[in-house]
Amino acid sequence: MIAIGPALASQPAWLKAVSIIVGTFILEDVATVLSGVAARAGHVSITLALGALWFGVAVGDLGLYGLGAAGARWPYLRRFLTLPKQERTQDWFSKNVIRIVAISRFVPGARLPLYTACGFFRAPFLRFALTAVLATLVWTTLLFLLAMRIGGWLLAHQGGWRWAGLAGFVLCIVVVGRLIARIQTVSQ
């Protein structure tokens, strides 16, 4: 979502959906939060926002798997991949794909390396895809509802400062995600 305001409300539904989907490819948690706030403000329907979020996040997750699979086939692409530092065998990823996908959906910074590793080590695609979609439905919906709740409170009670509060909320989501990702990197 590029903007939250009256200008967004006047846009056609397809443009709102495309904006949300593109936003998920850039920063999915921020797109989720901004979509939740926009839905709370009445600028986009909840159904449209959640549907676009689910679609965009799921397509992005499947794309990460595909990127890993392509990296396994083409050595040139491997240098662009973020894979776990300790190489795991193909069997380990195949046996643990559901656990890997489900847990990494809820741990900021874990999806890129683990989803691409699932593709790289040829974890079963159907199990990966079903788990990724289910985890996306749960996580994205929870974050969306939280954003609607907090965003609604900010819009109703903060007057002229509501935009600063919304920016702080979005910044908090981004910073916490980056901090957790950094802690994971240091501990490996």
Short mmCIF file of N, CA and C in Angstrom, two decimals:
data_model
loop_
_atom_site.label_atom_id
_atom_site.label_comp_id
_atom_site.label_asym_id
_atom_site.label_seq_id
_atom_site.Cartn_x
_atom_site.Cartn_y
_atom_site.Cartn_z
N MET A 1 0.85 -1.16 0.00
CA MET A 1 0.00 0.00 0.00
C MET A 1 0.91 1.24 0.00
N ILE A 2 0.74 2.04 -0.94
CA ILE A 2 1.58 3.21 -1.05
C ILE A 2 1.09 4.32 -0.13
N ALA A 3 -0.20 4.51 -0.05
CA ALA A 3 -0.72 5.58 0.79
C ALA A 3 -1.99 5.12 1.47
N ILE A 4 -2.20 5.66 2.64
CA ILE A 4 -3.45 5.40 3.36
C ILE A 4 -4.16 6.73 3.44
N GLY A 5 -5.24 6.86 2.73
CA GLY A 5 -5.97 8.12 2.77
C GLY A 5 -7.12 8.12 1.81
N PRO A 6 -7.79 9.25 1.72
CA PRO A 6 -8.95 9.35 0.84
C PRO A 6 -8.62 9.03 -0.62
N ALA A 7 -7.42 9.36 -1.07
CA ALA A 7 -7.05 9.07 -2.46
C ALA A 7 -7.10 7.56 -2.72
N LEU A 8 -6.72 6.76 -1.73
CA LEU A 8 -6.76 5.31 -1.88
C LEU A 8 -8.19 4.83 -1.99
N ALA A 9 -9.08 5.40 -1.23
CA ALA A 9 -10.48 4.96 -1.21
C ALA A 9 -11.15 5.12 -2.57
N SER A 10 -10.72 6.10 -3.35
CA SER A 10 -11.35 6.35 -4.64
C SER A 10 -10.79 5.49 -5.76
N GLN A 11 -9.77 4.71 -5.50
CA GLN A 11 -9.15 3.87 -6.53
C GLN A 11 -10.00 2.63 -6.78
N PRO A 12 -9.92 2.07 -8.01
CA PRO A 12 -10.67 0.84 -8.27
C PRO A 12 -10.11 -0.34 -7.45
N ALA A 13 -10.97 -1.30 -7.19
CA ALA A 13 -10.59 -2.45 -6.35
C ALA A 13 -9.38 -3.18 -6.90
N TRP A 14 -9.30 -3.35 -8.22
CA TRP A 14 -8.17 -4.09 -8.79
C TRP A 14 -6.85 -3.37 -8.52
N LEU A 15 -6.86 -2.03 -8.55
CA LEU A 15 -5.64 -1.28 -8.29
C LEU A 15 -5.22 -1.39 -6.83
N LYS A 16 -6.20 -1.39 -5.94
CA LYS A 16 -5.90 -1.60 -4.52
C LYS A 16 -5.28 -2.98 -4.31
N ALA A 17 -5.86 -3.99 -4.95
CA ALA A 17 -5.34 -5.36 -4.81
C ALA A 17 -3.92 -5.46 -5.36
N VAL A 18 -3.68 -4.89 -6.53
CA VAL A 18 -2.33 -4.93 -7.12
C VAL A 18 -1.34 -4.20 -6.22
N SER A 19 -1.73 -3.07 -5.65
CA SER A 19 -0.84 -2.32 -4.75
C SER A 19 -0.46 -3.16 -3.54
N ILE A 20 -1.43 -3.86 -2.98
CA ILE A 20 -1.15 -4.70 -1.81
C ILE A 20 -0.24 -5.86 -2.20
N ILE A 21 -0.53 -6.51 -3.32
CA ILE A 21 0.28 -7.65 -3.76
C ILE A 21 1.73 -7.21 -4.01
N VAL A 22 1.92 -6.12 -4.72
CA VAL A 22 3.27 -5.61 -4.96
C VAL A 22 3.95 -5.26 -3.64
N GLY A 23 3.19 -4.68 -2.72
CA GLY A 23 3.74 -4.35 -1.40
C GLY A 23 4.26 -5.57 -0.66
N THR A 24 3.59 -6.72 -0.82
CA THR A 24 4.06 -7.93 -0.15
C THR A 24 5.40 -8.40 -0.69
N PHE A 25 5.68 -8.10 -1.95
CA PHE A 25 6.97 -8.49 -2.52
C PHE A 25 8.10 -7.60 -2.01
N ILE A 26 7.77 -6.41 -1.57
CA ILE A 26 8.77 -5.47 -1.09
C ILE A 26 9.03 -5.69 0.40
N LEU A 27 8.03 -5.49 1.23
CA LEU A 27 8.10 -5.74 2.68
C LEU A 27 6.73 -6.24 3.12
N GLU A 28 6.60 -7.55 3.21
CA GLU A 28 5.26 -8.12 3.43
C GLU A 28 4.65 -7.74 4.76
N ASP A 29 5.43 -7.65 5.83
CA ASP A 29 4.85 -7.28 7.12
C ASP A 29 4.35 -5.84 7.12
N VAL A 30 5.10 -4.97 6.48
CA VAL A 30 4.67 -3.57 6.38
C VAL A 30 3.42 -3.46 5.51
N ALA A 31 3.38 -4.20 4.40
CA ALA A 31 2.19 -4.20 3.55
C ALA A 31 0.98 -4.70 4.33
N THR A 32 1.20 -5.71 5.18
CA THR A 32 0.11 -6.25 5.99
C THR A 32 -0.40 -5.22 6.99
N VAL A 33 0.52 -4.55 7.66
CA VAL A 33 0.13 -3.54 8.65
C VAL A 33 -0.60 -2.39 7.97
N LEU A 34 -0.05 -1.88 6.88
CA LEU A 34 -0.69 -0.75 6.19
C LEU A 34 -2.05 -1.14 5.62
N SER A 35 -2.17 -2.38 5.15
CA SER A 35 -3.47 -2.84 4.64
C SER A 35 -4.49 -2.95 5.77
N GLY A 36 -4.05 -3.41 6.93
CA GLY A 36 -4.94 -3.49 8.08
C GLY A 36 -5.44 -2.11 8.51
N VAL A 37 -4.55 -1.16 8.53
CA VAL A 37 -4.93 0.21 8.90
C VAL A 37 -5.87 0.80 7.85
N ALA A 38 -5.58 0.56 6.57
CA ALA A 38 -6.44 1.07 5.50
C ALA A 38 -7.83 0.43 5.57
N ALA A 39 -7.89 -0.85 5.92
CA ALA A 39 -9.19 -1.51 6.07
C ALA A 39 -9.95 -0.94 7.25
N ARG A 40 -9.25 -0.68 8.34
CA ARG A 40 -9.89 -0.11 9.52
C ARG A 40 -10.45 1.28 9.23
N ALA A 41 -9.72 2.04 8.40
CA ALA A 41 -10.15 3.39 8.04
C ALA A 41 -11.25 3.38 6.97
N GLY A 42 -11.55 2.20 6.43
CA GLY A 42 -12.60 2.09 5.43
C GLY A 42 -12.15 2.39 4.01
N HIS A 43 -10.86 2.46 3.77
CA HIS A 43 -10.34 2.78 2.44
C HIS A 43 -10.22 1.56 1.54
N VAL A 44 -10.26 0.37 2.13
CA VAL A 44 -10.21 -0.88 1.37
C VAL A 44 -11.03 -1.90 2.16
N SER A 45 -11.69 -2.79 1.46
CA SER A 45 -12.49 -3.79 2.18
C SER A 45 -11.57 -4.83 2.83
N ILE A 46 -12.02 -5.36 3.93
CA ILE A 46 -11.24 -6.38 4.64
C ILE A 46 -11.02 -7.59 3.75
N THR A 47 -12.06 -7.99 3.04
CA THR A 47 -11.97 -9.16 2.16
C THR A 47 -10.93 -8.95 1.06
N LEU A 48 -10.98 -7.79 0.43
CA LEU A 48 -10.02 -7.49 -0.64
C LEU A 48 -8.60 -7.44 -0.09
N ALA A 49 -8.42 -6.76 1.04
CA ALA A 49 -7.09 -6.62 1.62
C ALA A 49 -6.51 -7.98 2.01
N LEU A 50 -7.28 -8.77 2.74
CA LEU A 50 -6.78 -10.08 3.15
C LEU A 50 -6.53 -11.00 1.96
N GLY A 51 -7.43 -11.00 1.00
CA GLY A 51 -7.24 -11.85 -0.19
C GLY A 51 -5.97 -11.47 -0.94
N ALA A 52 -5.75 -10.18 -1.13
CA ALA A 52 -4.54 -9.73 -1.83
C ALA A 52 -3.29 -10.05 -1.01
N LEU A 53 -3.36 -9.88 0.30
CA LEU A 53 -2.22 -10.21 1.15
C LEU A 53 -1.90 -11.70 1.07
N TRP A 54 -2.92 -12.54 1.23
CA TRP A 54 -2.68 -13.98 1.18
C TRP A 54 -2.07 -14.38 -0.16
N PHE A 55 -2.62 -13.85 -1.24
CA PHE A 55 -2.13 -14.18 -2.57
C PHE A 55 -0.68 -13.73 -2.75
N GLY A 56 -0.40 -12.47 -2.42
CA GLY A 56 0.95 -11.93 -2.60
C GLY A 56 1.99 -12.65 -1.77
N VAL A 57 1.68 -12.92 -0.50
CA VAL A 57 2.64 -13.59 0.38
C VAL A 57 2.87 -15.03 -0.09
N ALA A 58 1.79 -15.74 -0.45
CA ALA A 58 1.94 -17.13 -0.90
C ALA A 58 2.75 -17.20 -2.20
N VAL A 59 2.49 -16.31 -3.14
CA VAL A 59 3.25 -16.30 -4.38
C VAL A 59 4.73 -15.99 -4.10
N GLY A 60 4.98 -15.06 -3.19
CA GLY A 60 6.36 -14.75 -2.82
C GLY A 60 7.06 -15.95 -2.20
N ASP A 61 6.37 -16.68 -1.33
CA ASP A 61 6.95 -17.87 -0.70
C ASP A 61 7.27 -18.95 -1.73
N LEU A 62 6.35 -19.17 -2.65
CA LEU A 62 6.59 -20.16 -3.70
C LEU A 62 7.73 -19.71 -4.61
N GLY A 63 7.83 -18.40 -4.81
CA GLY A 63 8.94 -17.86 -5.60
C GLY A 63 10.29 -18.10 -4.94
N LEU A 64 10.33 -18.01 -3.61
CA LEU A 64 11.59 -18.30 -2.90
C LEU A 64 11.99 -19.75 -3.08
N TYR A 65 11.02 -20.65 -3.00
CA TYR A 65 11.29 -22.07 -3.24
C TYR A 65 11.85 -22.24 -4.67
N GLY A 66 11.18 -21.60 -5.63
CA GLY A 66 11.63 -21.68 -7.02
C GLY A 66 13.03 -21.12 -7.22
N LEU A 67 13.34 -20.04 -6.52
CA LEU A 67 14.69 -19.46 -6.59
C LEU A 67 15.73 -20.45 -6.08
N GLY A 68 15.42 -21.12 -4.98
CA GLY A 68 16.33 -22.14 -4.45
C GLY A 68 16.50 -23.30 -5.41
N ALA A 69 15.40 -23.76 -6.01
CA ALA A 69 15.46 -24.86 -6.97
C ALA A 69 16.29 -24.46 -8.20
N ALA A 70 16.11 -23.22 -8.66
CA ALA A 70 16.90 -22.74 -9.80
C ALA A 70 18.37 -22.65 -9.43
N GLY A 71 18.67 -22.24 -8.21
CA GLY A 71 20.06 -22.16 -7.75
C GLY A 71 20.73 -23.52 -7.70
N ALA A 72 19.96 -24.55 -7.42
CA ALA A 72 20.51 -25.90 -7.40
C ALA A 72 20.88 -26.35 -8.81
N ARG A 73 20.16 -25.86 -9.80
CA ARG A 73 20.42 -26.26 -11.18
C ARG A 73 21.48 -25.40 -11.86
N TRP A 74 21.52 -24.12 -11.50
CA TRP A 74 22.43 -23.20 -12.17
C TRP A 74 23.40 -22.60 -11.16
N PRO A 75 24.65 -23.01 -11.20
CA PRO A 75 25.64 -22.51 -10.23
C PRO A 75 25.76 -20.98 -10.20
N TYR A 76 25.50 -20.33 -11.33
CA TYR A 76 25.59 -18.88 -11.38
C TYR A 76 24.64 -18.23 -10.37
N LEU A 77 23.45 -18.81 -10.19
CA LEU A 77 22.46 -18.26 -9.26
C LEU A 77 22.81 -18.51 -7.80
N ARG A 78 23.62 -19.52 -7.53
CA ARG A 78 23.93 -19.88 -6.14
C ARG A 78 24.53 -18.72 -5.36
N ARG A 79 25.31 -17.91 -6.01
CA ARG A 79 25.95 -16.82 -5.27
C ARG A 79 24.96 -15.76 -4.79
N PHE A 80 23.75 -15.76 -5.34
CA PHE A 80 22.72 -14.82 -4.92
C PHE A 80 21.82 -15.38 -3.83
N LEU A 81 21.99 -16.64 -3.50
CA LEU A 81 21.12 -17.29 -2.52
C LEU A 81 21.68 -17.15 -1.12
N THR A 82 20.77 -17.03 -0.18
CA THR A 82 21.12 -17.04 1.23
C THR A 82 20.72 -18.40 1.77
N LEU A 83 21.67 -19.29 1.89
CA LEU A 83 21.40 -20.64 2.38
C LEU A 83 21.93 -20.78 3.79
N PRO A 84 21.41 -21.74 4.55
CA PRO A 84 21.94 -21.95 5.90
C PRO A 84 23.45 -22.18 5.85
N LYS A 85 24.15 -21.69 6.85
CA LYS A 85 25.61 -21.81 6.87
C LYS A 85 26.06 -23.26 6.96
N GLN A 86 25.37 -24.06 7.72
CA GLN A 86 25.70 -25.47 7.81
C GLN A 86 24.85 -26.21 6.80
N GLU A 87 25.50 -26.78 5.80
CA GLU A 87 24.74 -27.47 4.77
C GLU A 87 24.00 -28.66 5.34
N ARG A 88 22.75 -28.75 5.03
CA ARG A 88 21.91 -29.87 5.45
C ARG A 88 21.71 -30.76 4.24
N THR A 89 21.49 -32.01 4.50
CA THR A 89 21.29 -32.92 3.38
C THR A 89 19.89 -32.79 2.83
N GLN A 90 19.72 -33.29 1.63
CA GLN A 90 18.42 -33.28 0.98
C GLN A 90 17.41 -34.07 1.81
N ASP A 91 17.84 -35.17 2.40
CA ASP A 91 16.93 -35.98 3.22
C ASP A 91 16.41 -35.19 4.43
N TRP A 92 17.27 -34.41 5.08
CA TRP A 92 16.85 -33.66 6.26
C TRP A 92 15.77 -32.65 5.89
N PHE A 93 15.97 -31.94 4.77
CA PHE A 93 14.97 -30.97 4.34
C PHE A 93 13.68 -31.66 3.93
N SER A 94 13.79 -32.81 3.27
CA SER A 94 12.59 -33.55 2.86
C SER A 94 11.79 -34.03 4.07
N LYS A 95 12.47 -34.52 5.09
CA LYS A 95 11.78 -35.03 6.27
C LYS A 95 11.20 -33.92 7.14
N ASN A 96 11.81 -32.75 7.14
CA ASN A 96 11.42 -31.67 8.05
C ASN A 96 10.77 -30.47 7.37
N VAL A 97 10.35 -30.61 6.12
CA VAL A 97 9.85 -29.46 5.37
C VAL A 97 8.65 -28.80 6.05
N ILE A 98 7.72 -29.57 6.58
CA ILE A 98 6.55 -28.97 7.21
C ILE A 98 6.96 -28.16 8.44
N ARG A 99 7.81 -28.71 9.26
CA ARG A 99 8.28 -28.01 10.46
C ARG A 99 9.08 -26.76 10.08
N ILE A 100 9.95 -26.88 9.09
CA ILE A 100 10.78 -25.75 8.66
C ILE A 100 9.91 -24.59 8.18
N VAL A 101 8.96 -24.89 7.32
CA VAL A 101 8.11 -23.85 6.74
C VAL A 101 7.22 -23.22 7.80
N ALA A 102 6.61 -24.05 8.63
CA ALA A 102 5.69 -23.53 9.65
C ALA A 102 6.41 -22.63 10.65
N ILE A 103 7.55 -23.07 11.12
CA ILE A 103 8.29 -22.27 12.12
C ILE A 103 8.86 -21.00 11.50
N SER A 104 9.42 -21.10 10.30
CA SER A 104 10.06 -19.92 9.71
C SER A 104 9.05 -18.84 9.31
N ARG A 105 7.79 -19.18 9.11
CA ARG A 105 6.77 -18.18 8.81
C ARG A 105 6.60 -17.22 9.98
N PHE A 106 6.82 -17.71 11.21
CA PHE A 106 6.60 -16.90 12.40
C PHE A 106 7.88 -16.30 12.98
N VAL A 107 9.03 -16.58 12.35
CA VAL A 107 10.31 -16.05 12.82
C VAL A 107 10.84 -15.08 11.77
N PRO A 108 10.82 -13.78 12.06
CA PRO A 108 11.29 -12.80 11.07
C PRO A 108 12.73 -13.09 10.64
N GLY A 109 12.96 -12.97 9.35
CA GLY A 109 14.30 -13.17 8.80
C GLY A 109 14.63 -14.61 8.46
N ALA A 110 13.76 -15.54 8.81
CA ALA A 110 14.07 -16.96 8.57
C ALA A 110 13.55 -17.45 7.22
N ARG A 111 12.56 -16.79 6.65
CA ARG A 111 11.94 -17.31 5.44
C ARG A 111 12.89 -17.34 4.26
N LEU A 112 13.58 -16.26 3.98
CA LEU A 112 14.44 -16.22 2.80
C LEU A 112 15.45 -17.37 2.79
N PRO A 113 16.27 -17.54 3.82
CA PRO A 113 17.24 -18.63 3.74
C PRO A 113 16.62 -20.02 3.78
N LEU A 114 15.58 -20.20 4.57
CA LEU A 114 15.03 -21.55 4.71
C LEU A 114 14.13 -21.93 3.54
N TYR A 115 13.37 -21.01 3.01
CA TYR A 115 12.52 -21.34 1.86
C TYR A 115 13.38 -21.60 0.62
N THR A 116 14.42 -20.79 0.42
CA THR A 116 15.30 -21.05 -0.73
C THR A 116 16.07 -22.36 -0.53
N ALA A 117 16.44 -22.67 0.71
CA ALA A 117 17.12 -23.94 0.98
C ALA A 117 16.19 -25.12 0.70
N CYS A 118 14.91 -24.98 1.02
CA CYS A 118 13.95 -26.05 0.71
C CYS A 118 13.94 -26.32 -0.79
N GLY A 119 13.94 -25.27 -1.59
CA GLY A 119 13.98 -25.45 -3.04
C GLY A 119 15.31 -26.01 -3.50
N PHE A 120 16.39 -25.49 -2.93
CA PHE A 120 17.74 -25.92 -3.31
C PHE A 120 17.95 -27.41 -3.03
N PHE A 121 17.48 -27.86 -1.87
CA PHE A 121 17.67 -29.26 -1.48
C PHE A 121 16.49 -30.14 -1.88
N ARG A 122 15.63 -29.62 -2.72
CA ARG A 122 14.51 -30.37 -3.30
C ARG A 122 13.58 -30.99 -2.26
N ALA A 123 13.21 -30.21 -1.26
CA ALA A 123 12.19 -30.67 -0.32
C ALA A 123 10.90 -30.86 -1.12
N PRO A 124 10.06 -31.78 -0.73
CA PRO A 124 8.83 -32.04 -1.51
C PRO A 124 7.99 -30.77 -1.68
N PHE A 125 7.78 -30.39 -2.95
CA PHE A 125 7.12 -29.13 -3.24
C PHE A 125 5.69 -29.08 -2.72
N LEU A 126 4.92 -30.13 -2.88
CA LEU A 126 3.52 -30.09 -2.46
C LEU A 126 3.41 -29.87 -0.95
N ARG A 127 4.23 -30.56 -0.16
CA ARG A 127 4.20 -30.35 1.29
C ARG A 127 4.65 -28.93 1.62
N PHE A 128 5.69 -28.46 0.93
CA PHE A 128 6.16 -27.09 1.13
C PHE A 128 5.03 -26.11 0.83
N ALA A 129 4.42 -26.23 -0.34
CA ALA A 129 3.41 -25.26 -0.78
C ALA A 129 2.20 -25.26 0.16
N LEU A 130 1.71 -26.43 0.52
CA LEU A 130 0.54 -26.49 1.41
C LEU A 130 0.84 -25.89 2.78
N THR A 131 2.01 -26.19 3.31
CA THR A 131 2.38 -25.64 4.61
C THR A 131 2.58 -24.13 4.52
N ALA A 132 3.23 -23.67 3.46
CA ALA A 132 3.46 -22.23 3.28
C ALA A 132 2.14 -21.48 3.19
N VAL A 133 1.20 -22.01 2.44
CA VAL A 133 -0.10 -21.34 2.28
C VAL A 133 -0.85 -21.33 3.62
N LEU A 134 -0.89 -22.45 4.31
CA LEU A 134 -1.59 -22.51 5.60
C LEU A 134 -0.95 -21.57 6.62
N ALA A 135 0.38 -21.58 6.72
CA ALA A 135 1.07 -20.69 7.66
C ALA A 135 0.85 -19.23 7.28
N THR A 136 0.80 -18.94 5.99
CA THR A 136 0.53 -17.58 5.51
C THR A 136 -0.86 -17.13 5.95
N LEU A 137 -1.84 -18.01 5.80
CA LEU A 137 -3.20 -17.66 6.20
C LEU A 137 -3.26 -17.30 7.68
N VAL A 138 -2.57 -18.07 8.51
CA VAL A 138 -2.59 -17.83 9.95
C VAL A 138 -1.82 -16.55 10.31
N TRP A 139 -0.56 -16.48 9.92
CA TRP A 139 0.30 -15.36 10.31
C TRP A 139 -0.21 -14.03 9.76
N THR A 140 -0.50 -14.00 8.48
CA THR A 140 -0.93 -12.75 7.85
C THR A 140 -2.25 -12.27 8.45
N THR A 141 -3.16 -13.19 8.70
CA THR A 141 -4.44 -12.80 9.30
C THR A 141 -4.23 -12.23 10.71
N LEU A 142 -3.40 -12.88 11.51
CA LEU A 142 -3.14 -12.38 12.86
C LEU A 142 -2.51 -10.99 12.84
N LEU A 143 -1.50 -10.79 12.00
CA LEU A 143 -0.85 -9.48 11.92
C LEU A 143 -1.82 -8.43 11.37
N PHE A 144 -2.63 -8.81 10.41
CA PHE A 144 -3.63 -7.90 9.84
C PHE A 144 -4.63 -7.45 10.90
N LEU A 145 -5.13 -8.40 11.68
CA LEU A 145 -6.10 -8.06 12.73
C LEU A 145 -5.47 -7.19 13.82
N LEU A 146 -4.22 -7.48 14.17
CA LEU A 146 -3.50 -6.64 15.14
C LEU A 146 -3.35 -5.22 14.59
N ALA A 147 -3.00 -5.11 13.32
CA ALA A 147 -2.84 -3.79 12.70
C ALA A 147 -4.17 -3.04 12.65
N MET A 148 -5.25 -3.76 12.38
CA MET A 148 -6.57 -3.11 12.39
C MET A 148 -6.89 -2.58 13.78
N ARG A 149 -6.58 -3.35 14.79
CA ARG A 149 -6.88 -2.96 16.18
C ARG A 149 -6.05 -1.74 16.59
N ILE A 150 -4.73 -1.83 16.42
CA ILE A 150 -3.85 -0.73 16.82
C ILE A 150 -4.06 0.47 15.90
N GLY A 151 -4.17 0.21 14.59
CA GLY A 151 -4.40 1.30 13.65
C GLY A 151 -5.71 2.02 13.92
N GLY A 152 -6.73 1.26 14.26
CA GLY A 152 -8.02 1.87 14.59
C GLY A 152 -7.93 2.77 15.80
N TRP A 153 -7.21 2.32 16.80
CA TRP A 153 -7.03 3.13 18.01
C TRP A 153 -6.25 4.40 17.68
N LEU A 154 -5.18 4.26 16.90
CA LEU A 154 -4.39 5.44 16.53
C LEU A 154 -5.22 6.43 15.72
N LEU A 155 -6.00 5.92 14.77
CA LEU A 155 -6.82 6.81 13.94
C LEU A 155 -7.89 7.52 14.76
N ALA A 156 -8.43 6.83 15.76
CA ALA A 156 -9.53 7.41 16.55
C ALA A 156 -9.06 8.34 17.66
N HIS A 157 -7.88 8.11 18.22
CA HIS A 157 -7.49 8.81 19.44
C HIS A 157 -6.28 9.75 19.32
N GLN A 158 -5.59 9.71 18.25
CA GLN A 158 -4.36 10.49 18.20
C GLN A 158 -4.45 11.76 17.37
N GLY A 159 -5.60 12.06 16.84
CA GLY A 159 -5.78 13.32 16.11
C GLY A 159 -4.73 13.54 15.05
N GLY A 160 -4.12 14.71 15.08
CA GLY A 160 -3.09 15.07 14.10
C GLY A 160 -1.83 14.24 14.21
N TRP A 161 -1.63 13.61 15.33
CA TRP A 161 -0.42 12.79 15.54
C TRP A 161 -0.60 11.35 15.09
N ARG A 162 -1.76 11.01 14.57
CA ARG A 162 -2.01 9.60 14.21
C ARG A 162 -1.02 9.09 13.18
N TRP A 163 -0.59 9.94 12.25
CA TRP A 163 0.34 9.48 11.21
C TRP A 163 1.71 9.19 11.81
N ALA A 164 2.10 9.97 12.81
CA ALA A 164 3.37 9.68 13.49
C ALA A 164 3.26 8.36 14.25
N GLY A 165 2.11 8.13 14.88
CA GLY A 165 1.89 6.86 15.58
C GLY A 165 1.89 5.68 14.62
N LEU A 166 1.26 5.84 13.46
CA LEU A 166 1.26 4.77 12.46
C LEU A 166 2.67 4.51 11.93
N ALA A 167 3.41 5.59 11.69
CA ALA A 167 4.80 5.42 11.22
C ALA A 167 5.64 4.71 12.29
N GLY A 168 5.42 5.06 13.55
CA GLY A 168 6.14 4.39 14.64
C GLY A 168 5.77 2.92 14.74
N PHE A 169 4.50 2.60 14.55
CA PHE A 169 4.05 1.20 14.59
C PHE A 169 4.70 0.40 13.47
N VAL A 170 4.69 0.94 12.25
CA VAL A 170 5.31 0.26 11.11
C VAL A 170 6.82 0.12 11.34
N LEU A 171 7.45 1.18 11.80
CA LEU A 171 8.89 1.13 12.08
C LEU A 171 9.21 0.08 13.13
N CYS A 172 8.38 -0.03 14.14
CA CYS A 172 8.57 -1.04 15.19
C CYS A 172 8.53 -2.45 14.59
N ILE A 173 7.57 -2.71 13.72
CA ILE A 173 7.46 -4.03 13.07
C ILE A 173 8.73 -4.33 12.28
N VAL A 174 9.21 -3.35 11.51
CA VAL A 174 10.41 -3.55 10.69
C VAL A 174 11.64 -3.75 11.56
N VAL A 175 11.82 -2.90 12.56
CA VAL A 175 13.01 -2.97 13.42
C VAL A 175 13.06 -4.28 14.21
N VAL A 176 11.93 -4.70 14.75
CA VAL A 176 11.91 -5.96 15.51
C VAL A 176 12.26 -7.12 14.59
N GLY A 177 11.72 -7.14 13.38
CA GLY A 177 12.05 -8.19 12.42
C GLY A 177 13.52 -8.21 12.08
N ARG A 178 14.10 -7.05 11.83
CA ARG A 178 15.53 -6.97 11.49
C ARG A 178 16.40 -7.37 12.68
N LEU A 179 16.00 -6.97 13.88
CA LEU A 179 16.75 -7.31 15.08
C LEU A 179 16.77 -8.83 15.30
N ILE A 180 15.63 -9.46 15.15
CA ILE A 180 15.57 -10.92 15.30
C ILE A 180 16.41 -11.60 14.23
N ALA A 181 16.35 -11.10 13.00
CA ALA A 181 17.17 -11.68 11.93
C ALA A 181 18.65 -11.53 12.23
N ARG A 182 19.06 -10.39 12.75
CA ARG A 182 20.47 -10.17 13.09
C ARG A 182 20.91 -11.09 14.21
N ILE A 183 20.07 -11.26 15.22
CA ILE A 183 20.40 -12.16 16.33
C ILE A 183 20.57 -13.58 15.81
N GLN A 184 19.71 -14.01 14.89
CA GLN A 184 19.83 -15.34 14.31
C GLN A 184 21.13 -15.49 13.54
N THR A 185 21.50 -14.48 12.78
CA THR A 185 22.73 -14.53 12.00
C THR A 185 23.95 -14.63 12.90
N VAL A 186 23.98 -13.86 13.95
CA VAL A 186 25.11 -13.86 14.89
C VAL A 186 25.22 -15.21 15.58
N SER A 187 24.08 -15.82 15.92
CA SER A 187 24.11 -17.07 16.67
C SER A 187 24.48 -18.27 15.82
N GLN A 188 24.48 -18.14 14.49
CA GLN A 188 24.81 -19.28 13.63
C GLN A 188 26.27 -19.46 13.54
#
